[in-house]
GROMACS .gro file of C-alpha atoms in nm:
model
  351
    1MET     CA    1   0.000   0.000   0.000
    2LYS     CA    2   0.141   0.338  -0.100
    3LEU     CA    3   0.180   0.641   0.124
    4PHE     CA    4   0.183   0.960  -0.083
    5PHE     CA    5   0.377   1.245   0.078
    6ASP     CA    6   0.592   1.530  -0.047
    7GLU     CA    7   0.833   1.703   0.192
    8ALA     CA    8   0.728   2.031   0.030
    9GLU     CA    9   0.425   1.997   0.261
   10LEU     CA   10   0.659   2.097   0.545
   11ALA     CA   11   0.706   2.446   0.399
   12HIS     CA   12   0.399   2.583   0.581
   13ARG     CA   13   0.541   2.682   0.921
   14PRO     CA   14   0.293   2.914   1.093
   15THR     CA   15   0.391   3.062   1.428
   16GLN     CA   16   0.051   3.184   1.552
   17PHE     CA   17  -0.286   3.035   1.643
   18MET     CA   18  -0.568   3.213   1.828
   19VAL     CA   19  -0.749   3.013   2.098
   20ALA     CA   20  -1.006   3.176   2.330
   21GLY     CA   21  -0.849   3.517   2.291
   22ARG     CA   22  -0.492   3.395   2.338
   23ILE     CA   23  -0.225   3.378   2.070
   24ILE     CA   24  -0.037   3.050   2.112
   25PRO     CA   25   0.220   2.861   1.902
   26ALA     CA   26   0.063   2.686   1.603
   27VAL     CA   27  -0.046   2.330   1.681
   28GLU     CA   28  -0.076   2.249   1.309
   29ASN     CA   29   0.296   2.223   1.239
   30PRO     CA   30   0.538   2.017   1.025
   31ASP     CA   31   0.611   1.774   1.309
   32ARG     CA   32   0.267   1.621   1.257
   33ALA     CA   33   0.353   1.511   0.904
   34LEU     CA   34   0.699   1.389   0.997
   35THR     CA   35   0.559   1.180   1.282
   36LEU     CA   36   0.295   1.025   1.057
   37ALA     CA   37   0.538   0.959   0.773
   38ALA     CA   38   0.778   0.781   1.008
   39SER     CA   39   0.515   0.573   1.189
   40LEU     CA   40   0.329   0.466   0.874
   41SER     CA   41   0.649   0.388   0.683
   42ALA     CA   42   0.765   0.176   0.976
   43MET     CA   43   0.457  -0.044   0.942
   44GLY     CA   44   0.526  -0.111   0.575
   45LEU     CA   45   0.352   0.158   0.374
   46GLU     CA   46   0.557   0.249   0.068
   47ARG     CA   47   0.639   0.618   0.084
   48THR     CA   48   0.601   0.775  -0.262
   49THR     CA   49   0.647   1.134  -0.379
   50PRO     CA   50   0.346   1.243  -0.588
   51PRO     CA   51   0.389   1.388  -0.937
   52ASP     CA   52   0.295   1.748  -1.007
   53GLN     CA   53  -0.036   1.751  -1.196
   54GLY     CA   54  -0.080   2.126  -1.206
   55LEU     CA   55  -0.368   2.351  -1.108
   56ALA     CA   56  -0.644   2.212  -1.330
   57PRO     CA   57  -0.761   1.939  -1.086
   58ILE     CA   58  -0.746   2.188  -0.800
   59HIS     CA   59  -0.964   2.429  -0.997
   60ALA     CA   60  -1.222   2.153  -1.036
   61VAL     CA   61  -1.296   2.232  -0.669
   62HIS     CA   62  -1.154   2.579  -0.594
   63ALA     CA   63  -1.208   2.916  -0.762
   64ASP     CA   64  -0.910   3.039  -0.961
   65HIS     CA   65  -0.921   3.384  -0.795
   66TYR     CA   66  -0.895   3.210  -0.456
   67THR     CA   67  -0.585   3.011  -0.550
   68ALA     CA   68  -0.436   3.332  -0.690
   69PHE     CA   69  -0.493   3.493  -0.350
   70LEU     CA   70  -0.318   3.206  -0.173
   71ARG     CA   71  -0.020   3.237  -0.405
   72GLU     CA   72   0.011   3.614  -0.373
   73ALA     CA   73  -0.115   3.701  -0.023
   74TYR     CA   74   0.209   3.686   0.174
   75GLU     CA   75   0.404   3.902  -0.070
   76GLU     CA   76   0.124   4.161  -0.076
   77PHE     CA   77   0.091   4.157   0.302
   78THR     CA   78   0.460   4.203   0.372
   79ALA     CA   79   0.466   4.501   0.133
   80LEU     CA   80   0.250   4.693   0.382
   81PRO     CA   81   0.449   4.957   0.573
   82VAL     CA   82   0.336   4.800   0.901
   83HIS     CA   83   0.256   4.430   0.908
   84GLY     CA   84   0.269   4.129   1.136
   85PRO     CA   85   0.465   3.808   1.079
   86GLU     CA   86   0.187   3.631   0.885
   87VAL     CA   87  -0.131   3.714   0.698
   88TRP     CA   88  -0.423   3.725   0.938
   89PRO     CA   89  -0.768   3.874   0.872
   90ASN     CA   90  -0.902   4.148   1.097
   91VAL     CA   91  -1.230   4.213   0.916
   92HIS     CA   92  -1.493   3.987   0.758
   93PRO     CA   93  -1.790   4.051   0.529
   94TYR     CA   94  -2.132   3.996   0.682
   95ARG     CA   95  -2.277   3.657   0.587
   96SER     CA   96  -2.037   3.620   0.298
   97ALA     CA   97  -2.126   3.257   0.227
   98GLY     CA   98  -2.484   3.204   0.115
   99PRO     CA   99  -2.703   2.919   0.239
  100ASP     CA  100  -2.639   2.725  -0.080
  101PHE     CA  101  -2.260   2.751  -0.028
  102ALA     CA  102  -2.217   2.870  -0.388
  103ARG     CA  103  -1.888   3.010  -0.507
  104ARG     CA  104  -1.862   3.383  -0.458
  105ASP     CA  105  -1.729   3.640  -0.702
  106PRO     CA  106  -1.389   3.793  -0.624
  107PRO     CA  107  -1.405   4.063  -0.355
  108ARG     CA  108  -1.442   4.426  -0.461
  109ALA     CA  109  -1.172   4.516  -0.210
  110THR     CA  110  -0.826   4.540  -0.361
  111SER     CA  111  -0.636   4.590  -0.035
  112ILE     CA  112  -0.472   4.275   0.102
  113ILE     CA  113  -0.651   4.344   0.433
  114GLY     CA  114  -0.990   4.328   0.262
  115LYS     CA  115  -0.894   4.028   0.052
  116ALA     CA  116  -0.770   3.840   0.359
  117GLY     CA  117  -1.105   3.898   0.529
  118TRP     CA  118  -1.288   3.768   0.221
  119TYR     CA  119  -1.080   3.456   0.169
  120VAL     CA  120  -0.972   3.356   0.524
  121GLY     CA  121  -1.244   3.250   0.762
  122ASP     CA  122  -1.071   3.249   1.100
  123LEU     CA  123  -0.748   3.290   1.296
  124ALA     CA  124  -0.638   2.929   1.245
  125CYS     CA  125  -0.513   2.999   0.892
  126ALA     CA  126  -0.205   3.218   0.920
  127ILE     CA  127  -0.047   3.249   0.575
  128MET     CA  128   0.330   3.276   0.544
  129ALA     CA  129   0.592   3.235   0.272
  130GLY     CA  130   0.560   2.857   0.237
  131THR     CA  131   0.184   2.818   0.277
  132TRP     CA  132   0.094   2.789  -0.091
  133THR     CA  133   0.386   2.552  -0.157
  134ALA     CA  134   0.271   2.317   0.118
  135ALA     CA  135  -0.102   2.332   0.037
  136TYR     CA  136  -0.033   2.271  -0.331
  137ALA     CA  137   0.190   1.972  -0.250
  138ALA     CA  138  -0.076   1.828  -0.018
  139ALA     CA  139  -0.333   1.849  -0.297
  140GLN     CA  140  -0.094   1.668  -0.530
  141SER     CA  141  -0.061   1.390  -0.270
  142ALA     CA  142  -0.440   1.353  -0.265
  143LEU     CA  143  -0.453   1.340  -0.645
  144ALA     CA  144  -0.179   1.078  -0.662
  145GLY     CA  145  -0.360   0.866  -0.406
  146ALA     CA  146  -0.683   0.889  -0.603
  147ASP     CA  147  -0.498   0.792  -0.921
  148ALA     CA  148  -0.351   0.486  -0.748
  149VAL     CA  149  -0.702   0.374  -0.651
  150ILE     CA  150  -0.829   0.438  -1.004
  151ALA     CA  151  -0.540   0.227  -1.136
  152GLY     CA  152  -0.655  -0.067  -0.927
  153ALA     CA  153  -0.491  -0.036  -0.586
  154PRO     CA  154  -0.739  -0.149  -0.320
  155ALA     CA  155  -0.636   0.144  -0.101
  156ALA     CA  156  -0.385   0.428  -0.068
  157PHE     CA  157  -0.295   0.683   0.200
  158ALA     CA  158  -0.253   1.052   0.114
  159LEU     CA  159  -0.055   1.219   0.390
  160CYS     CA  160  -0.188   1.570   0.332
  161ARG     CA  161  -0.053   1.856   0.539
  162PRO     CA  162  -0.191   2.116   0.587
  163PRO     CA  163  -0.524   1.936   0.617
  164GLY     CA  164  -0.824   2.022   0.402
  165HIS     CA  165  -1.176   1.941   0.518
  166HIS     CA  166  -1.258   2.294   0.643
  167ALA     CA  167  -1.161   2.456   0.310
  168TYR     CA  168  -1.447   2.587   0.095
  169ALA     CA  169  -1.438   2.663  -0.276
  170ASP     CA  170  -1.300   3.008  -0.202
  171ARG     CA  171  -1.226   3.024   0.170
  172ALA     CA  172  -0.957   2.895   0.403
  173SER     CA  173  -1.065   2.792   0.754
  174GLY     CA  174  -0.957   2.570   1.042
  175PHE     CA  175  -0.592   2.512   0.936
  176CYS     CA  176  -0.716   2.422   0.584
  177PHE     CA  177  -0.642   2.597   0.254
  178LEU     CA  178  -0.723   2.343  -0.020
  179ASN     CA  179  -0.981   2.069   0.033
  180ASN     CA  180  -0.768   1.762  -0.036
  181ALA     CA  181  -1.051   1.513   0.015
  182ALA     CA  182  -1.282   1.700  -0.223
  183ILE     CA  183  -1.008   1.727  -0.486
  184ALA     CA  184  -0.961   1.350  -0.459
  185VAL     CA  185  -1.336   1.289  -0.484
  186GLU     CA  186  -1.356   1.484  -0.807
  187ARG     CA  187  -1.071   1.279  -0.950
  188LEU     CA  188  -1.232   0.951  -0.837
  189ARG     CA  189  -1.561   1.054  -0.998
  190GLN     CA  190  -1.387   1.028  -1.334
  191ARG     CA  191  -1.381   0.649  -1.278
  192PHE     CA  192  -1.649   0.575  -1.016
  193GLN     CA  193  -2.015   0.675  -1.037
  194ARG     CA  194  -2.086   0.704  -0.664
  195VAL     CA  195  -1.821   0.814  -0.415
  196ALA     CA  196  -1.872   0.829  -0.038
  197VAL     CA  197  -1.680   1.039   0.212
  198VAL     CA  198  -1.653   0.925   0.574
  199ASP     CA  199  -1.501   1.184   0.808
  200PHE     CA  200  -1.419   1.088   1.168
  201ASP     CA  201  -1.212   1.392   1.262
  202THR     CA  202  -1.321   1.553   1.588
  203HIS     CA  203  -1.426   1.862   1.388
  204HIS     CA  204  -1.705   1.868   1.134
  205GLY     CA  205  -1.581   1.873   0.775
  206ASP     CA  206  -1.781   2.181   0.687
  207GLY     CA  207  -1.588   2.258   0.369
  208THR     CA  208  -1.642   1.909   0.232
  209GLN     CA  209  -2.012   1.923   0.318
  210ALA     CA  210  -2.050   2.259   0.144
  211LEU     CA  211  -1.879   2.145  -0.175
  212PHE     CA  212  -2.110   1.846  -0.226
  213TYR     CA  213  -2.427   1.959  -0.047
  214THR     CA  214  -2.642   1.976  -0.360
  215ARG     CA  215  -2.511   1.664  -0.532
  216ALA     CA  216  -2.649   1.311  -0.541
  217ASP     CA  217  -2.335   1.140  -0.671
  218VAL     CA  218  -2.130   1.206  -0.357
  219LEU     CA  219  -2.238   1.100  -0.009
  220VAL     CA  220  -2.076   1.295   0.276
  221CYS     CA  221  -2.088   1.150   0.629
  222SER     CA  222  -1.924   1.317   0.928
  223SER     CA  223  -1.902   1.220   1.293
  224HIS     CA  224  -1.769   1.502   1.511
  225THR     CA  225  -1.804   1.696   1.835
  226ASP     CA  226  -2.137   1.877   1.875
  227PRO     CA  227  -2.095   2.208   1.686
  228SER     CA  228  -2.318   2.396   1.929
  229ILE     CA  229  -2.020   2.388   2.168
  230TYR     CA  230  -1.729   2.334   1.931
  231TYR     CA  231  -1.568   2.447   1.605
  232PRO     CA  232  -1.698   2.512   1.339
  233PHE     CA  233  -2.005   2.612   1.547
  234PHE     CA  234  -2.233   2.720   1.260
  235VAL     CA  235  -2.239   2.402   1.050
  236GLY     CA  236  -2.249   2.030   1.124
  237TYR     CA  237  -2.591   1.972   1.277
  238ALA     CA  238  -2.788   1.650   1.237
  239ASP     CA  239  -3.070   1.816   1.041
  240GLU     CA  240  -2.835   1.915   0.758
  241ARG     CA  241  -2.919   1.641   0.509
  242GLY     CA  242  -2.836   1.806   0.175
  243ALA     CA  243  -3.037   2.027  -0.059
  244GLY     CA  244  -3.189   2.001  -0.404
  245ALA     CA  245  -3.058   1.695  -0.584
  246GLY     CA  246  -2.833   1.631  -0.283
  247GLU     CA  247  -3.113   1.602  -0.029
  248GLY     CA  248  -3.057   1.285   0.174
  249PHE     CA  249  -2.691   1.254   0.072
  250ASN     CA  250  -2.537   1.432   0.371
  251MET     CA  251  -2.517   1.279   0.719
  252ASN     CA  252  -2.396   1.450   1.037
  253LEU     CA  253  -2.359   1.263   1.365
  254PRO     CA  254  -2.265   1.514   1.637
  255LEU     CA  255  -2.120   1.367   1.956
  256PRO     CA  256  -2.159   1.527   2.299
  257ALA     CA  257  -1.854   1.642   2.492
  258GLY     CA  258  -1.702   1.346   2.676
  259ALA     CA  259  -1.826   1.086   2.428
  260ASP     CA  260  -1.629   0.764   2.474
  261ASP     CA  261  -1.505   0.481   2.253
  262ALA     CA  262  -1.846   0.314   2.235
  263ALA     CA  263  -2.020   0.630   2.109
  264PHE     CA  264  -1.739   0.707   1.863
  265VAL     CA  265  -1.738   0.357   1.715
  266ALA     CA  266  -2.118   0.346   1.701
  267ALA     CA  267  -2.118   0.668   1.497
  268VAL     CA  268  -1.868   0.522   1.251
  269ALA     CA  269  -2.079   0.207   1.227
  270ARG     CA  270  -2.381   0.421   1.133
  271MET     CA  271  -2.177   0.599   0.867
  272ARG     CA  272  -2.060   0.263   0.736
  273ASP     CA  273  -2.422   0.149   0.703
  274GLU     CA  274  -2.506   0.471   0.517
  275VAL     CA  275  -2.223   0.406   0.271
  276VAL     CA  276  -2.362   0.058   0.204
  277ALA     CA  277  -2.715   0.192   0.155
  278PHE     CA  278  -2.581   0.456  -0.084
  279GLY     CA  279  -2.421   0.188  -0.299
  280ALA     CA  280  -2.082   0.358  -0.309
  281ASP     CA  281  -1.833   0.245  -0.570
  282ALA     CA  282  -1.537   0.410  -0.393
  283LEU     CA  283  -1.462   0.559  -0.053
  284VAL     CA  284  -1.264   0.859   0.071
  285ILE     CA  285  -1.185   0.856   0.442
  286SER     CA  286  -1.108   1.192   0.602
  287ALA     CA  287  -0.899   1.057   0.888
  288GLY     CA  288  -0.845   1.281   1.188
  289TRP     CA  289  -0.682   1.154   1.505
  290ASP     CA  290  -0.787   1.455   1.713
  291ALA     CA  291  -1.089   1.287   1.873
  292HIS     CA  292  -0.829   1.110   2.090
  293ARG     CA  293  -0.860   1.210   2.453
  294ASP     CA  294  -0.492   1.315   2.460
  295ASP     CA  295  -0.526   1.563   2.174
  296PRO     CA  296  -0.493   1.927   2.288
  297LEU     CA  297  -0.805   2.024   2.091
  298SER     CA  298  -1.023   1.726   2.185
  299ARG     CA  299  -1.342   1.748   2.389
  300LEU     CA  300  -1.402   1.371   2.354
  301ALA     CA  301  -1.278   1.073   2.555
  302VAL     CA  302  -1.175   0.844   2.267
  303THR     CA  303  -0.880   0.612   2.327
  304THR     CA  304  -0.639   0.439   2.089
  305PRO     CA  305  -0.819   0.100   2.078
  306ALA     CA  306  -1.126   0.267   1.925
  307TYR     CA  307  -0.927   0.336   1.609
  308ALA     CA  308  -0.871  -0.036   1.560
  309ARG     CA  309  -1.245  -0.093   1.555
  310VAL     CA  310  -1.294   0.203   1.318
  311GLY     CA  311  -1.030   0.060   1.085
  312GLU     CA  312  -1.200  -0.278   1.093
  313LEU     CA  313  -1.542  -0.130   1.015
  314LEU     CA  314  -1.427   0.080   0.720
  315GLY     CA  315  -1.180  -0.174   0.587
  316GLY     CA  316  -1.456  -0.433   0.597
  317LEU     CA  317  -1.642  -0.241   0.328
  318ARG     CA  318  -1.373  -0.363   0.085
  319LEU     CA  319  -1.428  -0.063  -0.139
  320PRO     CA  320  -1.154   0.106  -0.341
  321THR     CA  321  -1.043   0.351  -0.070
  322LEU     CA  322  -0.832   0.661  -0.037
  323ILE     CA  323  -0.742   0.766   0.318
  324VAL     CA  324  -0.676   1.140   0.342
  325GLN     CA  325  -0.501   1.284   0.646
  326GLU     CA  326  -0.692   1.555   0.833
  327GLY     CA  327  -0.642   1.654   1.201
  328GLY     CA  328  -0.446   1.519   1.497
  329TYR     CA  329  -0.224   1.747   1.706
  330SER     CA  330  -0.082   1.534   1.986
  331LEU     CA  331   0.225   1.365   1.839
  332PRO     CA  332   0.215   1.068   2.082
  333ALA     CA  333  -0.157   1.016   2.012
  334VAL     CA  334  -0.104   1.040   1.636
  335GLU     CA  335   0.185   0.795   1.658
  336GLU     CA  336  -0.046   0.543   1.828
  337ALA     CA  337  -0.382   0.602   1.663
  338ALA     CA  338  -0.283   0.613   1.296
  339PRO     CA  339  -0.089   0.282   1.290
  340THR     CA  340  -0.358   0.120   1.503
  341PHE     CA  341  -0.622   0.223   1.250
  342MET     CA  342  -0.410   0.123   0.952
  343THR     CA  343  -0.326  -0.222   1.092
  344ALA     CA  344  -0.694  -0.300   1.139
  345PHE     CA  345  -0.796  -0.144   0.808
  346ARG     CA  346  -0.542  -0.343   0.610
  347SER     CA  347  -0.636  -0.667   0.783
  348ALA     CA  348  -1.007  -0.616   0.713
  349SER     CA  349  -0.967  -0.486   0.358
  350GLY     CA  350  -0.683  -0.702   0.235
  351ALA     CA  351  -0.502  -0.389   0.114
   0.00000   0.00000   0.00000
C-alpha cells in the first residue's frame, strides 16, 4: 500500500494560532507530518512522492481567484508599511457565504486586508511564505492517491498537510487551505459513479459538506463533536441532510462532549451502514486523530483501541479507498492512533 507524501508539505510553518483570545504557538505544524510519515512507513507503507499535476484538478474544486490569492497574499501583506509576521484577517464581510454555499465572485476590495477577510475565515489559517507551496503539495498527494485507486490499488494513503476538510471553494478555515478530500473525490468521480466520504475527525468537515451539499453522486458522512459547543459552530448539525438533488446525501452525527469509545465507534458504524445503503463504488476517508482524549483540541474521551475498531469497520467495506489525512495534534496520540487504524484497516480490507 502506498503512502503519498511530499516534503514540500513541510514548507507551511505558521507561528501563531488564536485560541479563546490567546495567541499561542501553532499546533498544526510540520512535526505532525513527519511523525505520521515515520510511523506509517515503519509499518510497511511504501512512501512515494506524488507527481505534479498542475492547477487544473485543484480548480475543479476551488475558484481560480482564490488560488491566486493564496499564491500572492504573503508578498502583498509584507509590502504593507506596518505588518505582522503572517497574513491574518481582521475584518470579515457579513454573511459572505450564502445558504447554498455557492462560489462567490472575487471581492471588490483590492487591499490585502480586505482580501484576507474575504478569503480567510478564521485565525487558524495564518499564511506565510511557504503556505501555498505546502497546500499545493498536499493536494498533489491527494490526487496521486486517487490515481492509485483508479489504477486498481485497493487502497492508498494521502498524507496531506496542511489538512483540508474545512476549506471551501474560495475560503480557508480551520488550518485548511485546499480541500484535499474534495479534490480526490472529483478525480475519483472520473472512474467511479458514486463516491462516499466518511469523516471521523473531531471537527465537522464543513468545507467538504458545502462542496457536495447539492449533489447526489457524492455521499458525505461526518461524525464530530457537537458544533453547538465546538468548532466550526455554525455548521455540522444533524438536520443538515443536503439540498436540491443532494437532499438525503449528507449525514452528520454530532457527539456530545465526553463521548467515549463506544459512542465514537457506534457513529462510525452508522456511517458505514449509510455508505452501504448509498451503494458507493469508492470511498474517501477523512482521517483525523484529534478525537483522541490526549489531543490538545479534543473534547471527547476516545482512546487508541477505538481506532482499531474504526479501521476494521471501514476496511470491511472492501471498497476502493483513499485515506486522506486531516487533524491530529498530539504527536504521541497520532503515533499510536494512525498505525492502530491502519493495521486493522489493512487486515479487514486485504489492502
